[in-house]
């Protein structure tokens, strides 16, 4: 095939709806961790089509340069679709055939690529008119939504939009409702402030649970959101019911552990995490949650001893810091693009008076690209605290608090940054009431606060 013909084929392939055309960027994700998570979905998540997961697994393996394994995964996707609803098999195959067309294109099997593109075109002509298809099929929108959700928080808005469109066609579809509810739940989690009592995700999660009582991961998310809005007892009922059924074992165990950690039942949380680790021993989520449990136990000892632990308490504290550090280190290995992994690890190094490694990890996170405003606020807040309380450098701490305040995003972090600046400036004024620099900073703080309103 000539270069002109190959370019023409590429133009045609770009009109297909599949993972290769959905702008899923490998720089936004840790590919090895993504592959592991998708394999876990195939093994344990019984509420979602395995064909959907095999398609995403194929794309993940392609991004890693594993073309043979990618084609093998697409073959499994085709087999899964054959075992599903025959009346919708052709529509369900559109994404798989699109992926196959692109795989053959990238491996220079252009005749095969053309053949799969022809198959998609035949479906379009038979069901909705000329190619490229003007109709957005709900099944395809749903598959795109799941892929976007799996690729991380930068894709959640797009995922929500996909499920919204799918639901307009099939409002009572259980899988579409689950996807939509999870998208809203995750978007609320990354938004500023606490979840309101009438959080949109509550209604969406309740509806998803009602339409599909077997979807225990969604049931656990509902329990967590109820805990967020101070309805912990009601939320725990959903958690306990999901644990009794355990249809998707590691997912239920992980999020139930999160619920009990936030409730303060740290031993129960660690027990559930140990059970989850039996099924997914290298899960980054499990490592992170364990680290957070150990951190909570550290804080508990510090408060109980008025921050002056001695004897056995001091020994326990040292051991817990070591355990938490190990878990956060493993989490960073799994999630090297996740901002809070570095922050948690750096703070734990500081807790163990390992300031050198704390500094290394703060510098790593400061150099990360494509940071959101919320992430920048978190970084400057935590690095400022490290400089203030551990390095005893008020000037450096103040610099980072002010840098964080320049980000005009109203959030809990911004309020903490304001209080931190006010604390440092007030301390300076107590030492020297006539200090012009401190007075100037207080005026600047007032101005920044007004600009953020």
CSV table of C-alpha atoms in Angstrom, one decimal:
chain,number,residue,atom,x,y,z
A,1,UNK,CA,0.0,0.0,0.0
A,2,UNK,CA,1.4,3.4,-1.0
A,3,UNK,CA,2.0,6.2,1.6
A,4,UNK,CA,-0.9,8.1,0.1
A,5,UNK,CA,-3.2,5.1,0.6
A,6,UNK,CA,-1.9,4.5,4.1
A,7,UNK,CA,-2.6,8.1,5.0
A,8,UNK,CA,-6.1,7.7,3.6
A,9,UNK,CA,-6.6,4.6,5.8
A,10,UNK,CA,-5.4,6.5,8.9
A,11,UNK,CA,-7.9,9.3,8.2
A,12,UNK,CA,-10.6,6.7,8.0
A,13,UNK,CA,-9.4,4.9,11.2
A,14,UNK,CA,-9.5,8.3,13.1
A,15,UNK,CA,-13.3,8.2,12.6
A,16,UNK,CA,-13.7,5.0,14.5
A,17,UNK,CA,-14.9,5.0,18.1
A,18,UNK,CA,-12.3,3.1,20.1
A,19,UNK,CA,-9.5,3.4,22.7
A,20,UNK,CA,-7.1,4.7,20.0
A,21,UNK,CA,-9.3,7.7,19.2
A,22,UNK,CA,-10.4,8.6,22.7
A,23,UNK,CA,-7.3,10.6,23.7
A,24,UNK,CA,-6.2,8.3,26.5
A,25,UNK,CA,-2.7,9.6,27.0
A,26,UNK,CA,0.0,7.3,28.4
A,27,UNK,CA,1.7,10.2,30.2
A,28,UNK,CA,-1.3,10.5,32.4
A,29,UNK,CA,-1.1,7.0,33.9
A,30,UNK,CA,1.4,4.5,35.2
A,31,UNK,CA,1.0,1.8,32.6
A,32,UNK,CA,2.2,-1.2,34.6
A,33,UNK,CA,-0.2,-0.3,37.5
A,34,UNK,CA,-3.0,0.2,35.0
A,35,UNK,CA,-2.4,-3.2,33.4
A,36,UNK,CA,-2.5,-4.8,36.9
A,37,UNK,CA,-5.7,-3.0,37.8
A,38,UNK,CA,-7.5,-4.0,34.6
A,39,UNK,CA,-6.4,-7.7,35.1
A,40,UNK,CA,-7.8,-7.5,38.6
A,41,UNK,CA,-11.1,-6.2,37.1
A,42,UNK,CA,-11.3,-9.1,34.8
A,43,UNK,CA,-10.6,-11.6,37.6
A,44,UNK,CA,-12.8,-10.1,40.4
A,45,UNK,CA,-15.3,-7.5,39.1
A,46,UNK,CA,-18.4,-9.5,38.1
A,47,UNK,CA,-20.6,-6.5,37.5
A,48,UNK,CA,-18.9,-5.2,34.4
A,49,UNK,CA,-18.6,-6.7,30.9
A,50,UNK,CA,-15.3,-8.6,30.6
A,51,UNK,CA,-15.2,-7.5,26.9
A,52,UNK,CA,-14.9,-3.9,28.1
A,53,UNK,CA,-12.0,-4.8,30.4
A,54,UNK,CA,-10.2,-6.9,27.7
A,55,UNK,CA,-10.5,-4.0,25.2
A,56,UNK,CA,-8.9,-1.6,27.8
A,57,UNK,CA,-6.2,-4.3,28.6
A,58,UNK,CA,-5.4,-4.5,24.9
A,59,UNK,CA,-4.9,-0.8,24.6
A,60,UNK,CA,-2.8,-0.7,27.8
A,61,UNK,CA,-0.5,-3.5,26.4
A,62,UNK,CA,-0.2,-1.7,23.1
A,63,UNK,CA,1.0,1.5,24.9
A,64,UNK,CA,3.7,-0.7,26.6
A,65,UNK,CA,4.8,-2.0,23.2
A,66,UNK,CA,3.3,-5.5,23.8
A,67,UNK,CA,1.5,-5.9,20.5
A,68,UNK,CA,1.1,-9.7,20.5
A,69,UNK,CA,-0.4,-9.6,24.0
A,70,UNK,CA,-2.7,-6.8,22.9
A,71,UNK,CA,-4.0,-8.8,19.9
A,72,UNK,CA,-4.6,-11.8,22.3
A,73,UNK,CA,-6.6,-9.6,24.6
A,74,UNK,CA,-8.7,-8.3,21.7
A,75,UNK,CA,-9.4,-11.9,20.7
A,76,UNK,CA,-10.7,-12.6,24.2
A,77,UNK,CA,-12.9,-9.5,23.9
A,78,UNK,CA,-14.4,-10.9,20.8
A,79,UNK,CA,-15.1,-14.2,22.5
A,80,UNK,CA,-16.8,-12.5,25.4
A,81,UNK,CA,-19.1,-10.5,23.1
A,82,UNK,CA,-20.2,-13.7,21.4
A,83,UNK,CA,-21.4,-15.0,24.7
A,84,UNK,CA,-23.4,-11.8,25.4
A,85,UNK,CA,-26.8,-10.6,24.1
A,86,UNK,CA,-26.8,-11.7,20.4
A,87,UNK,CA,-29.1,-8.8,19.4
A,88,UNK,CA,-26.5,-6.2,20.3
A,89,UNK,CA,-23.4,-8.2,19.4
A,90,UNK,CA,-22.5,-6.1,16.4
A,91,UNK,CA,-22.8,-2.8,18.3
A,92,UNK,CA,-20.8,-4.3,21.2
A,93,UNK,CA,-18.1,-5.3,18.6
A,94,UNK,CA,-17.6,-1.8,17.2
A,95,UNK,CA,-15.0,-0.8,19.8
A,96,UNK,CA,-13.2,-4.2,19.6
A,97,UNK,CA,-13.1,-4.0,15.8
A,98,UNK,CA,-11.9,-0.4,15.9
A,99,UNK,CA,-9.1,-1.5,18.2
A,100,UNK,CA,-8.2,-4.4,16.0
A,101,UNK,CA,-8.1,-2.1,12.9
A,102,UNK,CA,-5.7,0.2,14.7
A,103,UNK,CA,-3.5,-2.7,16.0
A,104,UNK,CA,-3.1,-4.0,12.5
A,105,UNK,CA,-2.4,-0.6,11.2
A,106,UNK,CA,0.4,-0.1,13.7
A,107,UNK,CA,1.9,-3.5,12.9
A,108,UNK,CA,1.7,-2.7,9.1
A,109,UNK,CA,-1.0,-5.3,8.4
A,110,UNK,CA,-2.9,-2.8,6.4
A,111,UNK,CA,-5.2,-5.2,4.6
A,112,UNK,CA,-6.4,-6.5,7.9
A,113,UNK,CA,-6.8,-3.0,9.2
A,114,UNK,CA,-8.9,-2.1,6.2
A,115,UNK,CA,-11.0,-5.3,6.7
A,116,UNK,CA,-11.9,-4.4,10.3
A,117,UNK,CA,-12.7,-0.8,9.4
A,118,UNK,CA,-15.0,-2.2,6.7
A,119,UNK,CA,-16.8,-4.3,9.4
A,120,UNK,CA,-17.5,-1.2,11.5
A,121,UNK,CA,-18.7,0.6,8.4
A,122,UNK,CA,-21.1,-2.3,7.6
A,123,UNK,CA,-22.6,-2.0,11.2
A,124,UNK,CA,-23.0,1.8,10.8
A,125,UNK,CA,-24.8,1.4,7.4
A,126,UNK,CA,-27.1,-1.3,8.7
A,127,UNK,CA,-28.1,0.4,11.9
A,128,UNK,CA,-27.7,4.1,11.5
A,129,UNK,CA,-26.9,5.2,8.0
A,130,UNK,CA,-23.6,6.2,6.3
A,131,UNK,CA,-20.2,6.0,7.8
A,132,UNK,CA,-18.9,7.7,9.9
A,133,UNK,CA,-21.8,7.0,12.2
A,134,UNK,CA,-23.8,10.0,13.3
A,135,UNK,CA,-25.6,8.1,16.1
A,136,UNK,CA,-23.8,7.6,19.4
A,137,UNK,CA,-24.6,4.1,20.6
A,138,UNK,CA,-25.1,3.8,24.3
A,139,UNK,CA,-22.9,0.7,24.6
A,140,UNK,CA,-20.0,2.5,23.0
A,141,UNK,CA,-20.5,5.6,25.1
A,142,UNK,CA,-20.5,3.4,28.2
A,143,UNK,CA,-17.3,1.6,27.2
A,144,UNK,CA,-15.6,5.0,26.6
A,145,UNK,CA,-16.9,6.1,30.0
A,146,UNK,CA,-15.3,3.1,31.8
A,147,UNK,CA,-12.0,3.6,30.0
A,148,UNK,CA,-11.9,7.3,31.0
A,149,UNK,CA,-12.7,6.5,34.6
A,150,UNK,CA,-9.9,4.0,34.7
A,151,UNK,CA,-7.4,6.5,33.3
A,152,UNK,CA,-7.7,8.8,36.3
A,153,UNK,CA,-9.1,12.0,37.6
A,154,UNK,CA,-8.2,14.2,34.6
A,155,UNK,CA,-10.8,12.2,32.6
A,156,UNK,CA,-13.7,12.1,35.1
A,157,UNK,CA,-15.6,15.0,33.6
A,158,UNK,CA,-15.5,13.3,30.2
A,159,UNK,CA,-16.5,10.0,31.7
A,160,UNK,CA,-19.5,11.6,33.4
A,161,UNK,CA,-20.6,13.1,30.0
A,162,UNK,CA,-20.4,9.7,28.3
A,163,UNK,CA,-22.6,8.0,30.9
A,164,UNK,CA,-25.1,10.9,30.8
A,165,UNK,CA,-25.4,10.5,27.0
A,166,UNK,CA,-25.8,6.7,27.4
A,167,UNK,CA,-28.5,7.2,30.1
A,168,UNK,CA,-30.5,9.4,27.8
A,169,UNK,CA,-31.0,6.4,25.6
A,170,UNK,CA,-31.4,3.8,28.3
A,171,UNK,CA,-32.2,5.5,31.6
A,172,UNK,CA,-32.7,2.3,33.6
A,173,UNK,CA,-29.6,0.5,32.4
A,174,UNK,CA,-27.9,-0.8,35.6
A,175,UNK,CA,-24.3,-0.6,34.2
A,176,UNK,CA,-24.8,3.0,32.8
A,177,UNK,CA,-26.2,4.1,36.1
A,178,UNK,CA,-23.3,2.6,38.0
A,179,UNK,CA,-20.8,4.3,35.8
A,180,UNK,CA,-22.6,7.7,36.1
A,181,UNK,CA,-22.8,7.4,39.9
A,182,UNK,CA,-19.1,6.5,40.2
A,183,UNK,CA,-18.1,9.4,38.0
A,184,UNK,CA,-20.0,11.9,40.1
A,185,UNK,CA,-18.7,10.3,43.3
A,186,UNK,CA,-15.1,10.7,42.2
A,187,UNK,CA,-15.6,14.2,40.9
A,188,UNK,CA,-17.0,15.2,44.3
A,189,UNK,CA,-14.0,13.6,46.0
A,190,UNK,CA,-11.6,15.9,44.1
A,191,UNK,CA,-13.7,19.0,44.5
A,192,UNK,CA,-13.0,21.5,47.2
A,193,UNK,CA,-14.7,21.4,50.6
A,194,UNK,CA,-16.8,18.8,52.2
A,195,UNK,CA,-19.7,16.9,50.6
A,196,UNK,CA,-23.0,18.6,51.2
A,197,UNK,CA,-25.9,16.6,52.7
A,198,UNK,CA,-27.6,16.8,49.3
A,199,UNK,CA,-24.5,15.7,47.3
A,200,UNK,CA,-25.6,14.7,43.8
A,201,UNK,CA,-23.7,11.4,44.1
A,202,UNK,CA,-26.0,10.3,46.9
A,203,UNK,CA,-29.1,10.2,44.7
A,204,UNK,CA,-27.1,8.6,41.8
A,205,UNK,CA,-25.5,6.0,44.0
A,206,UNK,CA,-28.9,5.1,45.6
A,207,UNK,CA,-30.4,4.7,42.2
A,208,UNK,CA,-27.5,2.5,40.9
A,209,UNK,CA,-27.8,0.2,44.0
A,210,UNK,CA,-31.6,0.0,43.5
A,211,UNK,CA,-31.2,-1.0,39.8
A,212,UNK,CA,-28.4,-3.5,40.5
A,213,UNK,CA,-28.3,-4.8,44.1
A,214,UNK,CA,-25.5,-7.1,43.1
A,215,UNK,CA,-23.1,-4.2,42.4
A,216,UNK,CA,-21.4,-4.3,45.7
A,217,UNK,CA,-18.6,-1.8,44.8
A,218,UNK,CA,-21.2,0.8,44.2
A,219,UNK,CA,-22.9,-0.2,47.4
A,220,UNK,CA,-19.7,0.5,49.3
A,221,UNK,CA,-19.3,3.9,47.6
A,222,UNK,CA,-22.8,4.7,48.8
A,223,UNK,CA,-21.7,3.8,52.4
A,224,UNK,CA,-18.7,6.0,52.1
A,225,UNK,CA,-20.6,9.0,50.8
A,226,UNK,CA,-23.2,8.6,53.7
A,227,UNK,CA,-20.2,8.6,56.1
A,228,UNK,CA,-19.1,11.9,54.4
A,229,UNK,CA,-22.4,13.6,55.1
A,230,UNK,CA,-22.5,12.5,58.8
A,231,UNK,CA,-24.8,9.5,58.3
A,232,UNK,CA,-22.3,7.0,59.3
A,233,UNK,CA,-24.7,4.5,60.9
A,234,UNK,CA,-26.8,4.3,57.7
A,235,UNK,CA,-23.6,4.0,55.6
A,236,UNK,CA,-22.3,1.2,57.8
A,237,UNK,CA,-25.4,-0.9,57.0
A,238,UNK,CA,-24.4,-0.8,53.3
A,239,UNK,CA,-20.8,-1.6,54.1
A,240,UNK,CA,-21.8,-4.6,56.3
A,241,UNK,CA,-24.2,-5.9,53.6
A,242,UNK,CA,-21.6,-5.7,51.0
A,243,UNK,CA,-19.1,-7.5,53.2
A,244,UNK,CA,-21.6,-10.3,53.8
A,245,UNK,CA,-22.1,-10.8,50.1
A,246,UNK,CA,-18.5,-10.0,48.9
A,247,UNK,CA,-19.3,-10.6,45.2
A,248,UNK,CA,-16.3,-8.6,44.2
A,249,UNK,CA,-14.0,-9.5,47.0
A,250,UNK,CA,-10.9,-7.1,46.9
A,251,UNK,CA,-12.9,-4.0,45.9
A,252,UNK,CA,-15.4,-4.4,48.8
A,253,UNK,CA,-12.6,-5.2,51.3
A,254,UNK,CA,-10.6,-2.2,50.3
A,255,UNK,CA,-13.3,0.4,50.5
A,256,UNK,CA,-14.8,-1.1,53.6
A,257,UNK,CA,-11.4,-0.8,55.1
A,258,UNK,CA,-11.4,2.9,54.2
A,259,UNK,CA,-14.8,3.3,55.9
A,260,UNK,CA,-13.6,1.8,59.1
A,261,UNK,CA,-10.3,3.7,59.1
A,262,UNK,CA,-12.2,7.0,58.9
A,263,UNK,CA,-14.5,5.7,61.6
A,264,UNK,CA,-11.5,5.2,63.8
A,265,UNK,CA,-11.7,1.4,63.9
A,266,UNK,CA,-8.0,1.1,62.8
A,267,UNK,CA,-7.5,-2.6,63.7
A,268,UNK,CA,-10.6,-3.7,61.8
A,269,UNK,CA,-9.4,-1.6,58.8
A,270,UNK,CA,-6.0,-3.2,58.9
A,271,UNK,CA,-7.6,-6.7,59.1
A,272,UNK,CA,-9.7,-6.0,56.0
A,273,UNK,CA,-6.7,-4.7,54.2
A,274,UNK,CA,-4.7,-7.8,55.0
A,275,UNK,CA,-7.6,-9.9,53.6
A,276,UNK,CA,-7.6,-7.7,50.4
A,277,UNK,CA,-3.9,-8.1,50.1
A,278,UNK,CA,-4.4,-11.9,49.8
A,279,UNK,CA,-6.2,-11.3,46.5
A,280,UNK,CA,-4.3,-8.3,45.2
A,281,UNK,CA,-0.9,-8.3,47.0
A,282,UNK,CA,0.6,-5.5,45.0
A,283,UNK,CA,-2.3,-3.2,45.0
A,284,UNK,CA,-1.3,0.5,45.4
A,285,UNK,CA,-4.6,1.3,47.0
A,286,UNK,CA,-4.0,-1.3,49.7
A,287,UNK,CA,-0.5,0.0,50.4
A,288,UNK,CA,-1.8,3.5,50.7
A,289,UNK,CA,-4.7,2.6,53.0
A,290,UNK,CA,-2.3,0.6,55.3
A,291,UNK,CA,0.0,3.6,55.4
A,292,UNK,CA,-2.9,5.9,56.4
A,293,UNK,CA,-3.9,3.5,59.1
A,294,UNK,CA,-0.4,3.4,60.6
A,295,UNK,CA,-0.3,7.2,60.3
A,296,UNK,CA,-3.6,7.4,62.3
A,297,UNK,CA,-2.1,5.1,65.0
A,298,UNK,CA,0.9,7.4,65.1
A,299,UNK,CA,-1.3,10.5,65.7
A,300,UNK,CA,-3.3,8.6,68.3
A,301,UNK,CA,-0.1,7.8,70.3
A,302,UNK,CA,1.2,11.4,70.0
A,303,UNK,CA,-2.0,12.9,71.3
A,304,UNK,CA,-2.4,10.4,74.1
A,305,UNK,CA,1.2,11.2,75.3
A,306,UNK,CA,0.8,15.0,74.8
A,307,UNK,CA,3.4,14.7,72.0
A,308,UNK,CA,6.1,13.5,74.4
A,309,UNK,CA,6.1,9.7,74.0
A,310,UNK,CA,8.4,7.7,76.3
A,311,UNK,CA,9.3,4.1,76.9
A,312,UNK,CA,7.0,1.6,75.1
A,313,UNK,CA,5.0,4.4,73.5
A,314,UNK,CA,8.2,5.8,71.9
A,315,UNK,CA,9.2,2.3,70.6
A,316,UNK,CA,5.7,1.8,69.2
A,317,UNK,CA,5.8,5.1,67.5
A,318,UNK,CA,9.2,4.3,65.9
A,319,UNK,CA,7.9,1.0,64.6
A,320,UNK,CA,4.7,2.6,63.2
A,321,UNK,CA,6.7,5.3,61.4
A,322,UNK,CA,8.8,2.5,59.8
A,323,UNK,CA,5.7,0.5,58.8
A,324,UNK,CA,3.9,3.6,57.4
A,325,UNK,CA,7.0,4.6,55.5
A,326,UNK,CA,7.3,1.1,53.9
A,327,UNK,CA,3.7,1.3,52.7
A,328,UNK,CA,4.0,4.8,51.3
A,329,UNK,CA,7.2,3.8,49.5
A,330,UNK,CA,5.4,0.9,47.8
A,331,UNK,CA,2.5,3.3,47.0
A,332,UNK,CA,4.9,5.7,45.2
A,333,UNK,CA,6.3,2.8,43.2
A,334,UNK,CA,2.9,1.9,42.0
A,335,UNK,CA,1.6,5.5,41.5
A,336,UNK,CA,4.7,7.5,40.4
A,337,UNK,CA,2.4,10.2,38.9
A,338,UNK,CA,0.1,10.6,41.9
A,339,UNK,CA,0.9,13.8,43.8
A,340,UNK,CA,-0.4,12.7,47.2
A,341,UNK,CA,1.7,9.6,47.2
A,342,UNK,CA,4.8,11.8,47.3
A,343,UNK,CA,3.3,14.1,49.9
A,344,UNK,CA,2.3,11.3,52.2
A,345,UNK,CA,5.8,9.7,51.9
A,346,UNK,CA,7.7,12.9,52.4
A,347,UNK,CA,5.6,13.7,55.5
A,348,UNK,CA,6.3,10.3,56.9
A,349,UNK,CA,10.1,10.6,56.3
A,350,UNK,CA,9.9,14.0,58.2
A,351,UNK,CA,8.0,12.2,61.0
A,352,UNK,CA,10.9,9.8,61.3
A,353,UNK,CA,13.4,12.7,61.2
A,354,UNK,CA,14.8,11.6,57.8
A,355,UNK,CA,14.8,15.1,56.4
A,356,UNK,CA,17.0,14.3,53.5
A,357,UNK,CA,14.5,11.8,52.0
A,358,UNK,CA,11.6,14.1,52.9
A,359,UNK,CA,13.3,16.9,50.9
A,360,UNK,CA,13.9,14.5,48.0
A,361,UNK,CA,10.3,13.6,47.7
A,362,UNK,CA,9.0,17.1,48.1
A,363,UNK,CA,11.3,18.2,45.3
A,364,UNK,CA,10.1,15.4,43.1
A,365,UNK,CA,6.5,16.4,43.6
A,366,UNK,CA,7.3,20.1,43.0
A,367,UNK,CA,8.8,19.1,39.6
A,368,UNK,CA,5.7,17.1,38.5
A,369,UNK,CA,4.0,18.5,35.4
A,370,UNK,CA,0.4,19.2,34.6
A,371,UNK,CA,-0.5,19.8,38.2
A,372,UNK,CA,-4.1,20.9,39.1
A,373,UNK,CA,-4.6,24.0,41.3
A,374,UNK,CA,-5.8,21.7,44.1
A,375,UNK,CA,-2.6,19.7,43.9
A,376,UNK,CA,-0.4,22.8,43.9
A,377,UNK,CA,-2.2,24.1,47.0
A,378,UNK,CA,-1.6,20.8,48.7
A,379,UNK,CA,2.1,20.7,47.8
A,380,UNK,CA,2.8,24.3,49.0
A,381,UNK,CA,0.8,23.7,52.2
A,382,UNK,CA,2.6,20.5,53.1
A,383,UNK,CA,6.1,21.7,52.0
A,384,UNK,CA,5.5,24.9,54.0
A,385,UNK,CA,4.7,22.9,57.1
A,386,UNK,CA,7.8,20.8,56.6
A,387,UNK,CA,9.9,24.0,56.4
A,388,UNK,CA,8.2,25.6,59.4
A,389,UNK,CA,7.9,22.7,61.9
A,390,UNK,CA,10.9,20.4,60.9
A,391,UNK,CA,13.4,22.6,59.2
A,392,UNK,CA,12.5,25.6,61.4
A,393,UNK,CA,12.8,27.9,58.4
A,394,UNK,CA,10.0,30.4,58.7
A,395,UNK,CA,11.1,32.4,55.7
A,396,UNK,CA,10.9,29.3,53.4
A,397,UNK,CA,7.7,28.2,55.0
A,398,UNK,CA,6.1,31.7,54.4
A,399,UNK,CA,7.3,31.7,50.8
A,400,UNK,CA,5.4,28.4,50.1
A,401,UNK,CA,2.3,29.4,52.0
A,402,UNK,CA,2.1,32.6,50.0
A,403,UNK,CA,2.7,30.7,46.7
A,404,UNK,CA,-0.2,28.4,47.6
A,405,UNK,CA,-2.4,31.4,48.4
A,406,UNK,CA,-1.7,32.9,44.9
A,407,UNK,CA,-3.8,30.0,43.5
A,408,UNK,CA,-7.3,31.4,43.6
A,409,UNK,CA,-9.2,28.2,44.3
A,410,UNK,CA,-11.5,28.2,47.3
A,411,UNK,CA,-10.8,25.1,49.3
A,412,UNK,CA,-10.0,23.8,52.7
A,413,UNK,CA,-6.3,23.9,51.8
A,414,UNK,CA,-6.6,27.6,50.9
A,415,UNK,CA,-8.1,28.4,54.4
A,416,UNK,CA,-5.3,26.4,56.0
A,417,UNK,CA,-2.8,28.4,54.0
A,418,UNK,CA,-4.4,31.7,55.2
A,419,UNK,CA,-4.2,30.6,58.8
A,420,UNK,CA,-0.6,29.5,58.4
A,421,UNK,CA,0.5,32.9,57.0
A,422,UNK,CA,-1.4,34.7,59.7
A,423,UNK,CA,0.2,32.5,62.4
A,424,UNK,CA,3.7,33.3,61.1
A,425,UNK,CA,3.1,37.0,60.6
A,426,UNK,CA,1.5,37.3,64.0
A,427,UNK,CA,4.5,35.6,65.6
A,428,UNK,CA,6.8,38.1,63.9
A,429,UNK,CA,4.7,41.0,65.1
A,430,UNK,CA,4.8,39.8,68.7
A,431,UNK,CA,8.6,39.9,68.5
A,432,UNK,CA,8.6,43.3,66.8
A,433,UNK,CA,5.2,45.1,66.8
A,434,UNK,CA,6.6,47.8,64.4
A,435,UNK,CA,7.9,45.3,61.9
A,436,UNK,CA,7.0,46.9,58.5
A,437,UNK,CA,7.4,43.6,56.6
A,438,UNK,CA,4.9,41.8,58.9
A,439,UNK,CA,2.4,44.6,58.5
A,440,UNK,CA,2.8,44.5,54.8
A,441,UNK,CA,2.3,40.7,54.7
A,442,UNK,CA,-0.9,41.0,56.7
A,443,UNK,CA,-2.2,43.6,54.2
A,444,UNK,CA,-1.2,41.3,51.4
A,445,UNK,CA,-3.1,38.4,53.1
A,446,UNK,CA,-6.2,40.5,53.3
A,447,UNK,CA,-5.9,41.4,49.6
A,448,UNK,CA,-5.4,37.7,48.6
A,449,UNK,CA,-8.4,36.7,50.6
A,450,UNK,CA,-10.6,39.4,48.9
A,451,UNK,CA,-9.3,38.3,45.5
A,452,UNK,CA,-10.3,34.7,46.2
A,453,UNK,CA,-13.8,35.6,47.2
